[in-house]
Amino acid sequence: MQTFTVKTTGRTDLHDITREVARAVEGTTVSEGACLVYVPHTTAGVTINENADPAVRVDIESALERLVPWSGPYRHSEGNAAAHVKASMMGFSAMVPISGGRLVLGTWQGIYLCEFDGPRTRKVHVRVLPSV
Ligand code: ZN
Protein backbone atom coordinates (compact mmCIF):
# COMPACT_ATOMS: atom_id res chain seq x y z
CA MET A 1 0.00 0.00 0.00
CA GLN A 2 1.19 3.52 -0.75
CA THR A 3 0.29 6.57 1.29
CA PHE A 4 0.59 10.26 0.62
CA THR A 5 -0.55 13.31 2.56
CA VAL A 6 -2.54 16.33 1.46
CA LYS A 7 -2.57 19.72 3.16
CA THR A 8 -6.08 21.05 2.70
CA THR A 9 -7.03 24.71 2.71
CA GLY A 10 -10.20 26.08 4.25
CA ARG A 11 -12.93 24.26 6.12
CA THR A 12 -14.22 22.77 2.87
CA ASP A 13 -11.78 21.89 0.11
CA LEU A 14 -12.29 19.55 -2.83
CA HIS A 15 -8.64 18.89 -3.44
CA ASP A 16 -7.54 17.30 -6.73
CA ILE A 17 -5.39 14.22 -5.99
CA THR A 18 -5.48 12.67 -9.49
CA ARG A 19 -1.78 13.27 -10.13
CA GLU A 20 -0.69 11.74 -6.81
CA VAL A 21 -2.86 8.66 -7.38
CA ALA A 22 -1.60 8.29 -10.97
CA ARG A 23 1.97 8.50 -9.70
CA ALA A 24 1.27 5.73 -7.16
CA VAL A 25 -0.07 3.51 -9.94
CA GLU A 26 2.87 4.26 -12.23
CA GLY A 27 5.22 3.30 -9.39
CA THR A 28 4.02 -0.31 -9.60
CA THR A 29 4.42 -3.00 -12.25
CA VAL A 30 0.65 -3.59 -12.43
CA SER A 31 -0.67 -3.04 -15.94
CA GLU A 32 -4.19 -4.48 -15.59
CA GLY A 33 -6.28 -4.25 -12.43
CA ALA A 34 -7.82 -1.62 -10.23
CA CYS A 35 -6.77 1.06 -7.82
CA LEU A 36 -8.40 1.53 -4.44
CA VAL A 37 -8.16 5.08 -3.12
CA TYR A 38 -9.01 5.18 0.58
CA VAL A 39 -9.20 8.07 3.04
CA PRO A 40 -8.79 6.99 6.72
CA HIS A 41 -10.72 9.90 8.22
CA THR A 42 -14.24 10.64 9.50
CA THR A 43 -14.61 14.24 8.32
CA ALA A 44 -12.97 13.90 4.89
CA GLY A 45 -13.98 11.68 1.98
CA VAL A 46 -13.14 10.98 -1.61
CA THR A 47 -15.06 11.38 -4.85
CA ILE A 48 -14.59 11.46 -8.61
CA ASN A 49 -15.95 14.37 -10.62
CA GLU A 50 -15.19 16.99 -13.25
CA ASN A 51 -11.72 18.51 -13.34
CA ALA A 52 -12.21 20.83 -16.30
CA ASP A 53 -14.49 23.60 -15.04
CA PRO A 54 -13.51 24.63 -11.47
CA ALA A 55 -17.08 25.94 -10.99
CA VAL A 56 -18.27 22.32 -10.65
CA ARG A 57 -16.13 21.91 -7.55
CA VAL A 58 -17.55 25.11 -6.07
CA ASP A 59 -21.10 24.00 -6.95
CA ILE A 60 -20.60 20.65 -5.19
CA GLU A 61 -19.22 22.38 -2.10
CA SER A 62 -22.07 24.91 -1.95
CA ALA A 63 -24.80 22.34 -2.67
CA LEU A 64 -23.50 20.17 0.18
CA GLU A 65 -23.42 23.23 2.45
CA ARG A 66 -27.08 23.97 1.60
CA LEU A 67 -28.05 20.34 2.28
CA VAL A 68 -25.98 20.02 5.47
CA PRO A 69 -25.33 23.47 6.98
CA TRP A 70 -22.43 23.81 9.43
CA SER A 71 -24.78 25.12 12.14
CA GLY A 72 -27.74 22.91 12.75
CA PRO A 73 -29.56 21.03 15.44
CA TYR A 74 -26.80 18.43 15.86
CA ARG A 75 -26.00 16.31 18.92
CA HIS A 76 -22.29 15.60 18.29
CA SER A 77 -20.47 17.57 21.01
CA GLU A 78 -17.31 18.17 18.97
CA GLY A 79 -19.19 20.75 16.88
CA ASN A 80 -18.30 19.29 13.48
CA ALA A 81 -21.34 17.07 12.88
CA ALA A 82 -21.91 18.57 9.43
CA ALA A 83 -18.41 17.46 8.38
CA HIS A 84 -19.12 13.88 9.49
CA VAL A 85 -22.41 13.83 7.54
CA LYS A 86 -20.87 15.27 4.36
CA ALA A 87 -17.94 12.86 4.52
CA SER A 88 -20.33 9.92 4.72
CA MET A 89 -22.30 11.33 1.78
CA MET A 90 -19.14 11.35 -0.35
CA GLY A 91 -17.83 8.03 0.97
CA PHE A 92 -14.31 7.08 2.04
CA SER A 93 -13.07 5.18 -0.97
CA ALA A 94 -13.05 5.19 -4.74
CA MET A 95 -12.11 2.38 -7.08
CA VAL A 96 -10.64 3.18 -10.49
CA PRO A 97 -9.79 0.59 -13.16
CA ILE A 98 -6.20 0.32 -14.39
CA SER A 99 -5.43 -0.62 -17.99
CA GLY A 100 -2.11 -0.42 -19.76
CA GLY A 101 -0.54 0.61 -16.44
CA ARG A 102 -2.67 3.74 -16.23
CA LEU A 103 -5.81 4.91 -14.47
CA VAL A 104 -8.90 4.60 -16.65
CA LEU A 105 -10.52 7.98 -16.05
CA GLY A 106 -12.93 9.78 -18.35
CA THR A 107 -11.66 12.84 -20.18
CA TRP A 108 -13.26 15.18 -17.66
CA GLN A 109 -12.80 13.11 -14.52
CA GLY A 110 -10.51 13.86 -11.61
CA ILE A 111 -10.16 12.25 -8.18
CA TYR A 112 -10.82 14.54 -5.23
CA LEU A 113 -10.08 14.36 -1.54
CA CYS A 114 -13.10 16.07 0.04
CA GLU A 115 -12.15 18.06 3.12
CA PHE A 116 -15.06 19.09 5.33
CA ASP A 117 -13.32 20.10 8.57
CA GLY A 118 -10.09 21.71 7.49
CA PRO A 119 -7.59 22.98 7.11
CA ARG A 120 -5.76 19.79 8.10
CA THR A 121 -3.17 17.35 6.86
CA ARG A 122 -4.96 14.29 5.50
CA LYS A 123 -3.74 10.84 4.55
CA VAL A 124 -4.67 9.04 1.36
CA HIS A 125 -3.94 5.33 1.00
CA VAL A 126 -3.61 3.86 -2.49
CA ARG A 127 -3.75 0.11 -3.00
CA VAL A 128 -3.04 -1.15 -6.51
CA LEU A 129 -4.82 -4.44 -7.11
CA PRO A 130 -3.60 -6.59 -10.00
CA SER A 131 -6.19 -8.57 -11.94
CA VAL A 132 -5.69 -12.31 -11.74
ZN1 ZN B 1 -16.45 15.12 15.28
PDB file of N, CA, C and O in Angstrom, residues 6-64:
ATOM      1  N   VAL A   6      -2.013  15.147   2.145  1.00  0.00           N
ATOM      2  CA  VAL A   6      -2.542  16.331   1.463  1.00  0.00           C
ATOM      3  C   VAL A   6      -2.779  17.396   2.520  1.00  0.00           C
ATOM      4  O   VAL A   6      -3.407  17.119   3.540  1.00  0.00           O
ATOM      5  N   LYS A   7      -2.268  18.584   2.286  1.00  0.00           N
ATOM      6  CA  LYS A   7      -2.572  19.721   3.165  1.00  0.00           C
ATOM      7  C   LYS A   7      -3.759  20.451   2.549  1.00  0.00           C
ATOM      8  O   LYS A   7      -3.643  21.035   1.474  1.00  0.00           O
ATOM      9  N   THR A   8      -4.895  20.403   3.249  1.00  0.00           N
ATOM     10  CA  THR A   8      -6.083  21.048   2.699  1.00  0.00           C
ATOM     11  C   THR A   8      -6.133  22.510   3.135  1.00  0.00           C
ATOM     12  O   THR A   8      -5.493  22.904   4.112  1.00  0.00           O
ATOM     13  N   THR A   9      -6.902  23.281   2.397  1.00  0.00           N
ATOM     14  CA  THR A   9      -7.033  24.707   2.715  1.00  0.00           C
ATOM     15  C   THR A   9      -8.507  25.007   2.932  1.00  0.00           C
ATOM     16  O   THR A   9      -9.347  24.570   2.154  1.00  0.00           O
ATOM     17  N   GLY A  10      -8.811  25.713   3.986  1.00  0.00           N
ATOM     18  CA  GLY A  10     -10.198  26.079   4.246  1.00  0.00           C
ATOM     19  C   GLY A  10     -10.956  24.952   4.919  1.00  0.00           C
ATOM     20  O   GLY A  10     -10.496  23.820   4.969  1.00  0.00           O
ATOM     21  N   ARG A  11     -12.108  25.276   5.455  1.00  0.00           N
ATOM     22  CA  ARG A  11     -12.927  24.260   6.120  1.00  0.00           C
ATOM     23  C   ARG A  11     -13.368  23.214   5.096  1.00  0.00           C
ATOM     24  O   ARG A  11     -13.318  22.022   5.357  1.00  0.00           O
ATOM     25  N   THR A  12     -13.826  23.676   3.943  1.00  0.00           N
ATOM     26  CA  THR A  12     -14.216  22.771   2.868  1.00  0.00           C
ATOM     27  C   THR A  12     -13.236  22.940   1.711  1.00  0.00           C
ATOM     28  O   THR A  12     -12.894  24.053   1.345  1.00  0.00           O
ATOM     29  N   ASP A  13     -12.777  21.827   1.177  1.00  0.00           N
ATOM     30  CA  ASP A  13     -11.783  21.888   0.106  1.00  0.00           C
ATOM     31  C   ASP A  13     -11.847  20.591  -0.699  1.00  0.00           C
ATOM     32  O   ASP A  13     -11.466  19.543  -0.213  1.00  0.00           O
ATOM     33  N   LEU A  14     -12.376  20.696  -1.927  1.00  0.00           N
ATOM     34  CA  LEU A  14     -12.295  19.554  -2.833  1.00  0.00           C
ATOM     35  C   LEU A  14     -10.942  19.643  -3.517  1.00  0.00           C
ATOM     36  O   LEU A  14     -10.731  20.499  -4.370  1.00  0.00           O
ATOM     37  N   HIS A  15     -10.054  18.773  -3.096  1.00  0.00           N
ATOM     38  CA  HIS A  15      -8.640  18.891  -3.441  1.00  0.00           C
ATOM     39  C   HIS A  15      -8.281  17.812  -4.463  1.00  0.00           C
ATOM     40  O   HIS A  15      -8.407  16.626  -4.185  1.00  0.00           O
ATOM     41  N   ASP A  16      -7.837  18.236  -5.641  1.00  0.00           N
ATOM     42  CA  ASP A  16      -7.537  17.296  -6.732  1.00  0.00           C
ATOM     43  C   ASP A  16      -6.305  16.449  -6.386  1.00  0.00           C
ATOM     44  O   ASP A  16      -5.217  16.990  -6.178  1.00  0.00           O
ATOM     45  N   ILE A  17      -6.496  15.131  -6.311  1.00  0.00           N
ATOM     46  CA  ILE A  17      -5.386  14.223  -5.993  1.00  0.00           C
ATOM     47  C   ILE A  17      -5.099  13.262  -7.150  1.00  0.00           C
ATOM     48  O   ILE A  17      -4.395  12.271  -6.978  1.00  0.00           O
ATOM     49  N   THR A  18      -5.635  13.574  -8.333  1.00  0.00           N
ATOM     50  CA  THR A  18      -5.482  12.673  -9.493  1.00  0.00           C
ATOM     51  C   THR A  18      -4.013  12.395  -9.791  1.00  0.00           C
ATOM     52  O   THR A  18      -3.622  11.249 -10.026  1.00  0.00           O
ATOM     53  N   ARG A  19      -3.197  13.428  -9.778  1.00  0.00           N
ATOM     54  CA  ARG A  19      -1.783  13.271 -10.126  1.00  0.00           C
ATOM     55  C   ARG A  19      -1.052  12.360  -9.131  1.00  0.00           C
ATOM     56  O   ARG A  19      -0.278  11.497  -9.524  1.00  0.00           O
ATOM     57  N   GLU A  20      -1.332  12.567  -7.841  1.00  0.00           N
ATOM     58  CA  GLU A  20      -0.685  11.740  -6.808  1.00  0.00           C
ATOM     59  C   GLU A  20      -1.099  10.271  -6.945  1.00  0.00           C
ATOM     60  O   GLU A  20      -0.280   9.371  -6.783  1.00  0.00           O
ATOM     61  N   VAL A  21      -2.384  10.046  -7.232  1.00  0.00           N
ATOM     62  CA  VAL A  21      -2.862   8.663  -7.384  1.00  0.00           C
ATOM     63  C   VAL A  21      -2.238   8.038  -8.636  1.00  0.00           C
ATOM     64  O   VAL A  21      -1.773   6.893  -8.609  1.00  0.00           O
ATOM     65  N   ALA A  22      -2.199   8.795  -9.720  1.00  0.00           N
ATOM     66  CA  ALA A  22      -1.599   8.290 -10.969  1.00  0.00           C
ATOM     67  C   ALA A  22      -0.134   7.932 -10.749  1.00  0.00           C
ATOM     68  O   ALA A  22       0.349   6.906 -11.239  1.00  0.00           O
ATOM     69  N   ARG A  23       0.563   8.759  -9.989  1.00  0.00           N
ATOM     70  CA  ARG A  23       1.972   8.500  -9.695  1.00  0.00           C
ATOM     71  C   ARG A  23       2.119   7.197  -8.894  1.00  0.00           C
ATOM     72  O   ARG A  23       3.034   6.413  -9.142  1.00  0.00           O
ATOM     73  N   ALA A  24       1.225   6.971  -7.954  1.00  0.00           N
ATOM     74  CA  ALA A  24       1.273   5.734  -7.158  1.00  0.00           C
ATOM     75  C   ALA A  24       1.073   4.509  -8.050  1.00  0.00           C
ATOM     76  O   ALA A  24       1.735   3.486  -7.874  1.00  0.00           O
ATOM     77  N   VAL A  25       0.177   4.626  -9.019  1.00  0.00           N
ATOM     78  CA  VAL A  25      -0.073   3.510  -9.940  1.00  0.00           C
ATOM     79  C   VAL A  25       1.145   3.294 -10.837  1.00  0.00           C
ATOM     80  O   VAL A  25       1.581   2.159 -11.055  1.00  0.00           O
ATOM     81  N   GLU A  26       1.713   4.376 -11.330  1.00  0.00           N
ATOM     82  CA  GLU A  26       2.869   4.262 -12.226  1.00  0.00           C
ATOM     83  C   GLU A  26       4.101   3.724 -11.503  1.00  0.00           C
ATOM     84  O   GLU A  26       5.010   3.205 -12.149  1.00  0.00           O
ATOM     85  N   GLY A  27       4.117   3.841 -10.172  1.00  0.00           N
ATOM     86  CA  GLY A  27       5.222   3.305  -9.392  1.00  0.00           C
ATOM     87  C   GLY A  27       5.148   1.803  -9.169  1.00  0.00           C
ATOM     88  O   GLY A  27       5.989   1.247  -8.477  1.00  0.00           O
ATOM     89  N   THR A  28       4.146   1.150  -9.725  1.00  0.00           N
ATOM     90  CA  THR A  28       4.019  -0.308  -9.598  1.00  0.00           C
ATOM     91  C   THR A  28       4.233  -0.953 -10.968  1.00  0.00           C
ATOM     92  O   THR A  28       4.332  -0.257 -11.983  1.00  0.00           O
ATOM     93  N   THR A  29       4.283  -2.288 -10.971  1.00  0.00           N
ATOM     94  CA  THR A  29       4.422  -3.005 -12.246  1.00  0.00           C
ATOM     95  C   THR A  29       3.071  -3.502 -12.744  1.00  0.00           C
ATOM     96  O   THR A  29       3.009  -4.220 -13.740  1.00  0.00           O
ATOM     97  N   VAL A  30       1.990  -3.108 -12.054  1.00  0.00           N
ATOM     98  CA  VAL A  30       0.652  -3.588 -12.430  1.00  0.00           C
ATOM     99  C   VAL A  30       0.181  -2.887 -13.698  1.00  0.00           C
ATOM    100  O   VAL A  30       0.166  -1.659 -13.765  1.00  0.00           O
ATOM    101  N   SER A  31      -0.167  -3.665 -14.724  1.00  0.00           N
ATOM    102  CA  SER A  31      -0.668  -3.036 -15.938  1.00  0.00           C
ATOM    103  C   SER A  31      -2.180  -3.206 -16.094  1.00  0.00           C
ATOM    104  O   SER A  31      -2.841  -2.355 -16.689  1.00  0.00           O
ATOM    105  N   GLU A  32      -2.741  -4.290 -15.532  1.00  0.00           N
ATOM    106  CA  GLU A  32      -4.187  -4.483 -15.586  1.00  0.00           C
ATOM    107  C   GLU A  32      -4.693  -4.739 -14.167  1.00  0.00           C
ATOM    108  O   GLU A  32      -4.121  -5.572 -13.442  1.00  0.00           O
ATOM    109  N   GLY A  33      -5.749  -4.049 -13.780  1.00  0.00           N
ATOM    110  CA  GLY A  33      -6.279  -4.253 -12.430  1.00  0.00           C
ATOM    111  C   GLY A  33      -7.155  -3.097 -12.022  1.00  0.00           C
ATOM    112  O   GLY A  33      -7.923  -2.557 -12.826  1.00  0.00           O
ATOM    113  N   ALA A  34      -7.023  -2.713 -10.763  1.00  0.00           N
ATOM    114  CA  ALA A  34      -7.820  -1.617 -10.233  1.00  0.00           C
ATOM    115  C   ALA A  34      -7.039  -0.939  -9.117  1.00  0.00           C
ATOM    116  O   ALA A  34      -6.102  -1.502  -8.561  1.00  0.00           O
ATOM    117  N   CYS A  35      -7.451   0.252  -8.823  1.00  0.00           N
ATOM    118  CA  CYS A  35      -6.774   1.055  -7.821  1.00  0.00           C
ATOM    119  C   CYS A  35      -7.795   1.492  -6.781  1.00  0.00           C
ATOM    120  O   CYS A  35      -8.794   2.128  -7.107  1.00  0.00           O
ATOM    121  N   LEU A  36      -7.537   1.116  -5.538  1.00  0.00           N
ATOM    122  CA  LEU A  36      -8.396   1.533  -4.437  1.00  0.00           C
ATOM    123  C   LEU A  36      -7.788   2.782  -3.806  1.00  0.00           C
ATOM    124  O   LEU A  36      -6.624   2.770  -3.392  1.00  0.00           O
ATOM    125  N   VAL A  37      -8.575   3.839  -3.766  1.00  0.00           N
ATOM    126  CA  VAL A  37      -8.156   5.080  -3.117  1.00  0.00           C
ATOM    127  C   VAL A  37      -8.983   5.196  -1.844  1.00  0.00           C
ATOM    128  O   VAL A  37     -10.216   5.206  -1.903  1.00  0.00           O
ATOM    129  N   TYR A  38      -8.303   5.252  -0.696  1.00  0.00           N
ATOM    130  CA  TYR A  38      -9.014   5.183   0.583  1.00  0.00           C
ATOM    131  C   TYR A  38      -8.538   6.293   1.524  1.00  0.00           C
ATOM    132  O   TYR A  38      -7.341   6.512   1.687  1.00  0.00           O
ATOM    133  N   VAL A  39      -9.495   6.955   2.132  1.00  0.00           N
ATOM    134  CA  VAL A  39      -9.201   8.067   3.039  1.00  0.00           C
ATOM    135  C   VAL A  39      -9.547   7.623   4.471  1.00  0.00           C
ATOM    136  O   VAL A  39     -10.712   7.360   4.762  1.00  0.00           O
ATOM    137  N   PRO A  40      -8.542   7.518   5.374  1.00  0.00           N
ATOM    138  CA  PRO A  40      -8.786   6.989   6.716  1.00  0.00           C
ATOM    139  C   PRO A  40      -9.209   8.069   7.710  1.00  0.00           C
ATOM    140  O   PRO A  40      -8.569   8.268   8.739  1.00  0.00           O
ATOM    141  N   HIS A  41     -10.270   8.789   7.382  1.00  0.00           N
ATOM    142  CA  HIS A  41     -10.722   9.897   8.223  1.00  0.00           C
ATOM    143  C   HIS A  41     -12.238   9.841   8.380  1.00  0.00           C
ATOM    144  O   HIS A  41     -12.901   9.103   7.657  1.00  0.00           O
ATOM    145  N   THR A  42     -12.778  10.642   9.304  1.00  0.00           N
ATOM    146  CA  THR A  42     -14.240  10.643   9.498  1.00  0.00           C
ATOM    147  C   THR A  42     -14.879  11.961   9.076  1.00  0.00           C
ATOM    148  O   THR A  42     -16.104  12.061   9.029  1.00  0.00           O
ATOM    149  N   THR A  43     -14.042  12.965   8.771  1.00  0.00           N
ATOM    150  CA  THR A  43     -14.607  14.241   8.316  1.00  0.00           C
ATOM    151  C   THR A  43     -14.017  14.653   6.972  1.00  0.00           C
ATOM    152  O   THR A  43     -14.073  15.813   6.582  1.00  0.00           O
ATOM    153  N   ALA A  44     -13.436  13.691   6.262  1.00  0.00           N
ATOM    154  CA  ALA A  44     -12.973  13.902   4.885  1.00  0.00           C
ATOM    155  C   ALA A  44     -13.322  12.648   4.103  1.00  0.00           C
ATOM    156  O   ALA A  44     -13.333  11.545   4.653  1.00  0.00           O
ATOM    157  N   GLY A  45     -13.628  12.827   2.825  1.00  0.00           N
ATOM    158  CA  GLY A  45     -13.985  11.685   1.980  1.00  0.00           C
ATOM    159  C   GLY A  45     -13.262  11.755   0.662  1.00  0.00           C
ATOM    160  O   GLY A  45     -12.284  12.506   0.506  1.00  0.00           O
ATOM    161  N   VAL A  46     -13.737  10.968  -0.282  1.00  0.00           N
ATOM    162  CA  VAL A  46     -13.135  10.977  -1.607  1.00  0.00           C
ATOM    163  C   VAL A  46     -14.244  10.834  -2.646  1.00  0.00           C
ATOM    164  O   VAL A  46     -15.243  10.149  -2.410  1.00  0.00           O
ATOM    165  N   THR A  47     -14.082  11.522  -3.777  1.00  0.00           N
ATOM    166  CA  THR A  47     -15.055  11.384  -4.854  1.00  0.00           C
ATOM    167  C   THR A  47     -14.363  11.600  -6.198  1.00  0.00           C
ATOM    168  O   THR A  47     -13.217  12.059  -6.255  1.00  0.00           O
ATOM    169  N   ILE A  48     -15.069  11.230  -7.248  1.00  0.00           N
ATOM    170  CA  ILE A  48     -14.586  11.460  -8.613  1.00  0.00           C
ATOM    171  C   ILE A  48     -15.579  12.403  -9.285  1.00  0.00           C
ATOM    172  O   ILE A  48     -16.792  12.178  -9.208  1.00  0.00           O
ATOM    173  N   ASN A  49     -15.055  13.476  -9.881  1.00  0.00           N
ATOM    174  CA  ASN A  49     -15.946  14.368 -10.623  1.00  0.00           C
ATOM    175  C   ASN A  49     -15.139  15.227 -11.595  1.00  0.00           C
ATOM    176  O   ASN A  49     -13.952  14.984 -11.787  1.00  0.00           O
ATOM    177  N   GLU A  50     -15.796  16.207 -12.165  1.00  0.00           N
ATOM    178  CA  GLU A  50     -15.194  16.994 -13.251  1.00  0.00           C
ATOM    179  C   GLU A  50     -13.970  17.788 -12.809  1.00  0.00           C
ATOM    180  O   GLU A  50     -13.985  18.433 -11.756  1.00  0.00           O
ATOM    181  N   ASN A  51     -12.932  17.746 -13.644  1.00  0.00           N
ATOM    182  CA  ASN A  51     -11.723  18.509 -13.336  1.00  0.00           C
ATOM    183  C   ASN A  51     -11.451  19.589 -14.380  1.00  0.00           C
ATOM    184  O   ASN A  51     -10.381  20.176 -14.382  1.00  0.00           O
ATOM    185  N   ALA A  52     -12.425  19.823 -15.256  1.00  0.00           N
ATOM    186  CA  ALA A  52     -12.206  20.830 -16.301  1.00  0.00           C
ATOM    187  C   ALA A  52     -12.682  22.212 -15.838  1.00  0.00           C
ATOM    188  O   ALA A  52     -11.901  23.162 -15.800  1.00  0.00           O
ATOM    189  N   ASP A  53     -13.939  22.321 -15.484  1.00  0.00           N
ATOM    190  CA  ASP A  53     -14.489  23.604 -15.038  1.00  0.00           C
ATOM    191  C   ASP A  53     -14.447  23.667 -13.511  1.00  0.00           C
ATOM    192  O   ASP A  53     -15.173  22.928 -12.839  1.00  0.00           O
ATOM    193  N   PRO A  54     -13.615  24.547 -12.936  1.00  0.00           N
ATOM    194  CA  PRO A  54     -13.511  24.634 -11.472  1.00  0.00           C
ATOM    195  C   PRO A  54     -14.829  25.006 -10.803  1.00  0.00           C
ATOM    196  O   PRO A  54     -14.998  24.791  -9.600  1.00  0.00           O
ATOM    197  N   ALA A  55     -15.785  25.561 -11.571  1.00  0.00           N
ATOM    198  CA  ALA A  55     -17.082  25.937 -10.993  1.00  0.00           C
ATOM    199  C   ALA A  55     -17.832  24.711 -10.497  1.00  0.00           C
ATOM    200  O   ALA A  55     -18.633  24.807  -9.563  1.00  0.00           O
ATOM    201  N   VAL A  56     -17.585  23.547 -11.098  1.00  0.00           N
ATOM    202  CA  VAL A  56     -18.269  22.321 -10.650  1.00  0.00           C
ATOM    203  C   VAL A  56     -17.900  22.011  -9.204  1.00  0.00           C
ATOM    204  O   VAL A  56     -18.748  21.664  -8.394  1.00  0.00           O
ATOM    205  N   ARG A  57     -16.606  22.152  -8.903  1.00  0.00           N
ATOM    206  CA  ARG A  57     -16.127  21.913  -7.550  1.00  0.00           C
ATOM    207  C   ARG A  57     -16.827  22.850  -6.551  1.00  0.00           C
ATOM    208  O   ARG A  57     -17.281  22.429  -5.487  1.00  0.00           O
ATOM    209  N   VAL A  58     -16.899  24.115  -6.924  1.00  0.00           N
ATOM    210  CA  VAL A  58     -17.554  25.114  -6.066  1.00  0.00           C
ATOM    211  C   VAL A  58     -19.036  24.786  -5.907  1.00  0.00           C
ATOM    212  O   VAL A  58     -19.601  24.902  -4.813  1.00  0.00           O
ATOM    213  N   ASP A  59     -19.674  24.361  -7.003  1.00  0.00           N
ATOM    214  CA  ASP A  59     -21.099  24.005  -6.947  1.00  0.00           C
ATOM    215  C   ASP A  59     -21.336  22.809  -6.022  1.00  0.00           C
ATOM    216  O   ASP A  59     -22.324  22.784  -5.279  1.00  0.00           O
ATOM    217  N   ILE A  60     -20.454  21.817  -6.078  1.00  0.00           N
ATOM    218  CA  ILE A  60     -20.598  20.649  -5.191  1.00  0.00           C
ATOM    219  C   ILE A  60     -20.464  21.094  -3.734  1.00  0.00           C
ATOM    220  O   ILE A  60     -21.274  20.734  -2.878  1.00  0.00           O
ATOM    221  N   GLU A  61     -19.436  21.902  -3.467  1.00  0.00           N
ATOM    222  CA  GLU A  61     -19.220  22.384  -2.098  1.00  0.00           C
ATOM    223  C   GLU A  61     -20.434  23.172  -1.598  1.00  0.00           C
ATOM    224  O   GLU A  61     -20.885  22.971  -0.463  1.00  0.00           O
ATOM    225  N   SER A  62     -20.971  24.063  -2.428  1.00  0.00           N
ATOM    226  CA  SER A  62     -22.066  24.914  -1.952  1.00  0.00           C
ATOM    227  C   SER A  62     -23.380  24.132  -1.877  1.00  0.00           C
ATOM    228  O   SER A  62     -24.187  24.379  -0.974  1.00  0.00           O
ATOM    229  N   ALA A  63     -23.593  23.167  -2.761  1.00  0.00           N
ATOM    230  CA  ALA A  63     -24.804  22.336  -2.670  1.00  0.00           C
ATOM    231  C   ALA A  63     -24.783  21.505  -1.395  1.00  0.00           C
ATOM    232  O   ALA A  63     -25.804  21.372  -0.703  1.00  0.00           O
ATOM    233  N   LEU A  64     -23.603  20.949  -1.054  1.00  0.00           N
ATOM    234  CA  LEU A  64     -23.497  20.167   0.183  1.00  0.00           C
ATOM    235  C   LEU A  64     -23.729  21.060   1.404  1.00  0.00           C
ATOM    236  O   LEU A  64     -24.353  20.638   2.377  1.00  0.00           O
TER     237      LEU A  64
END
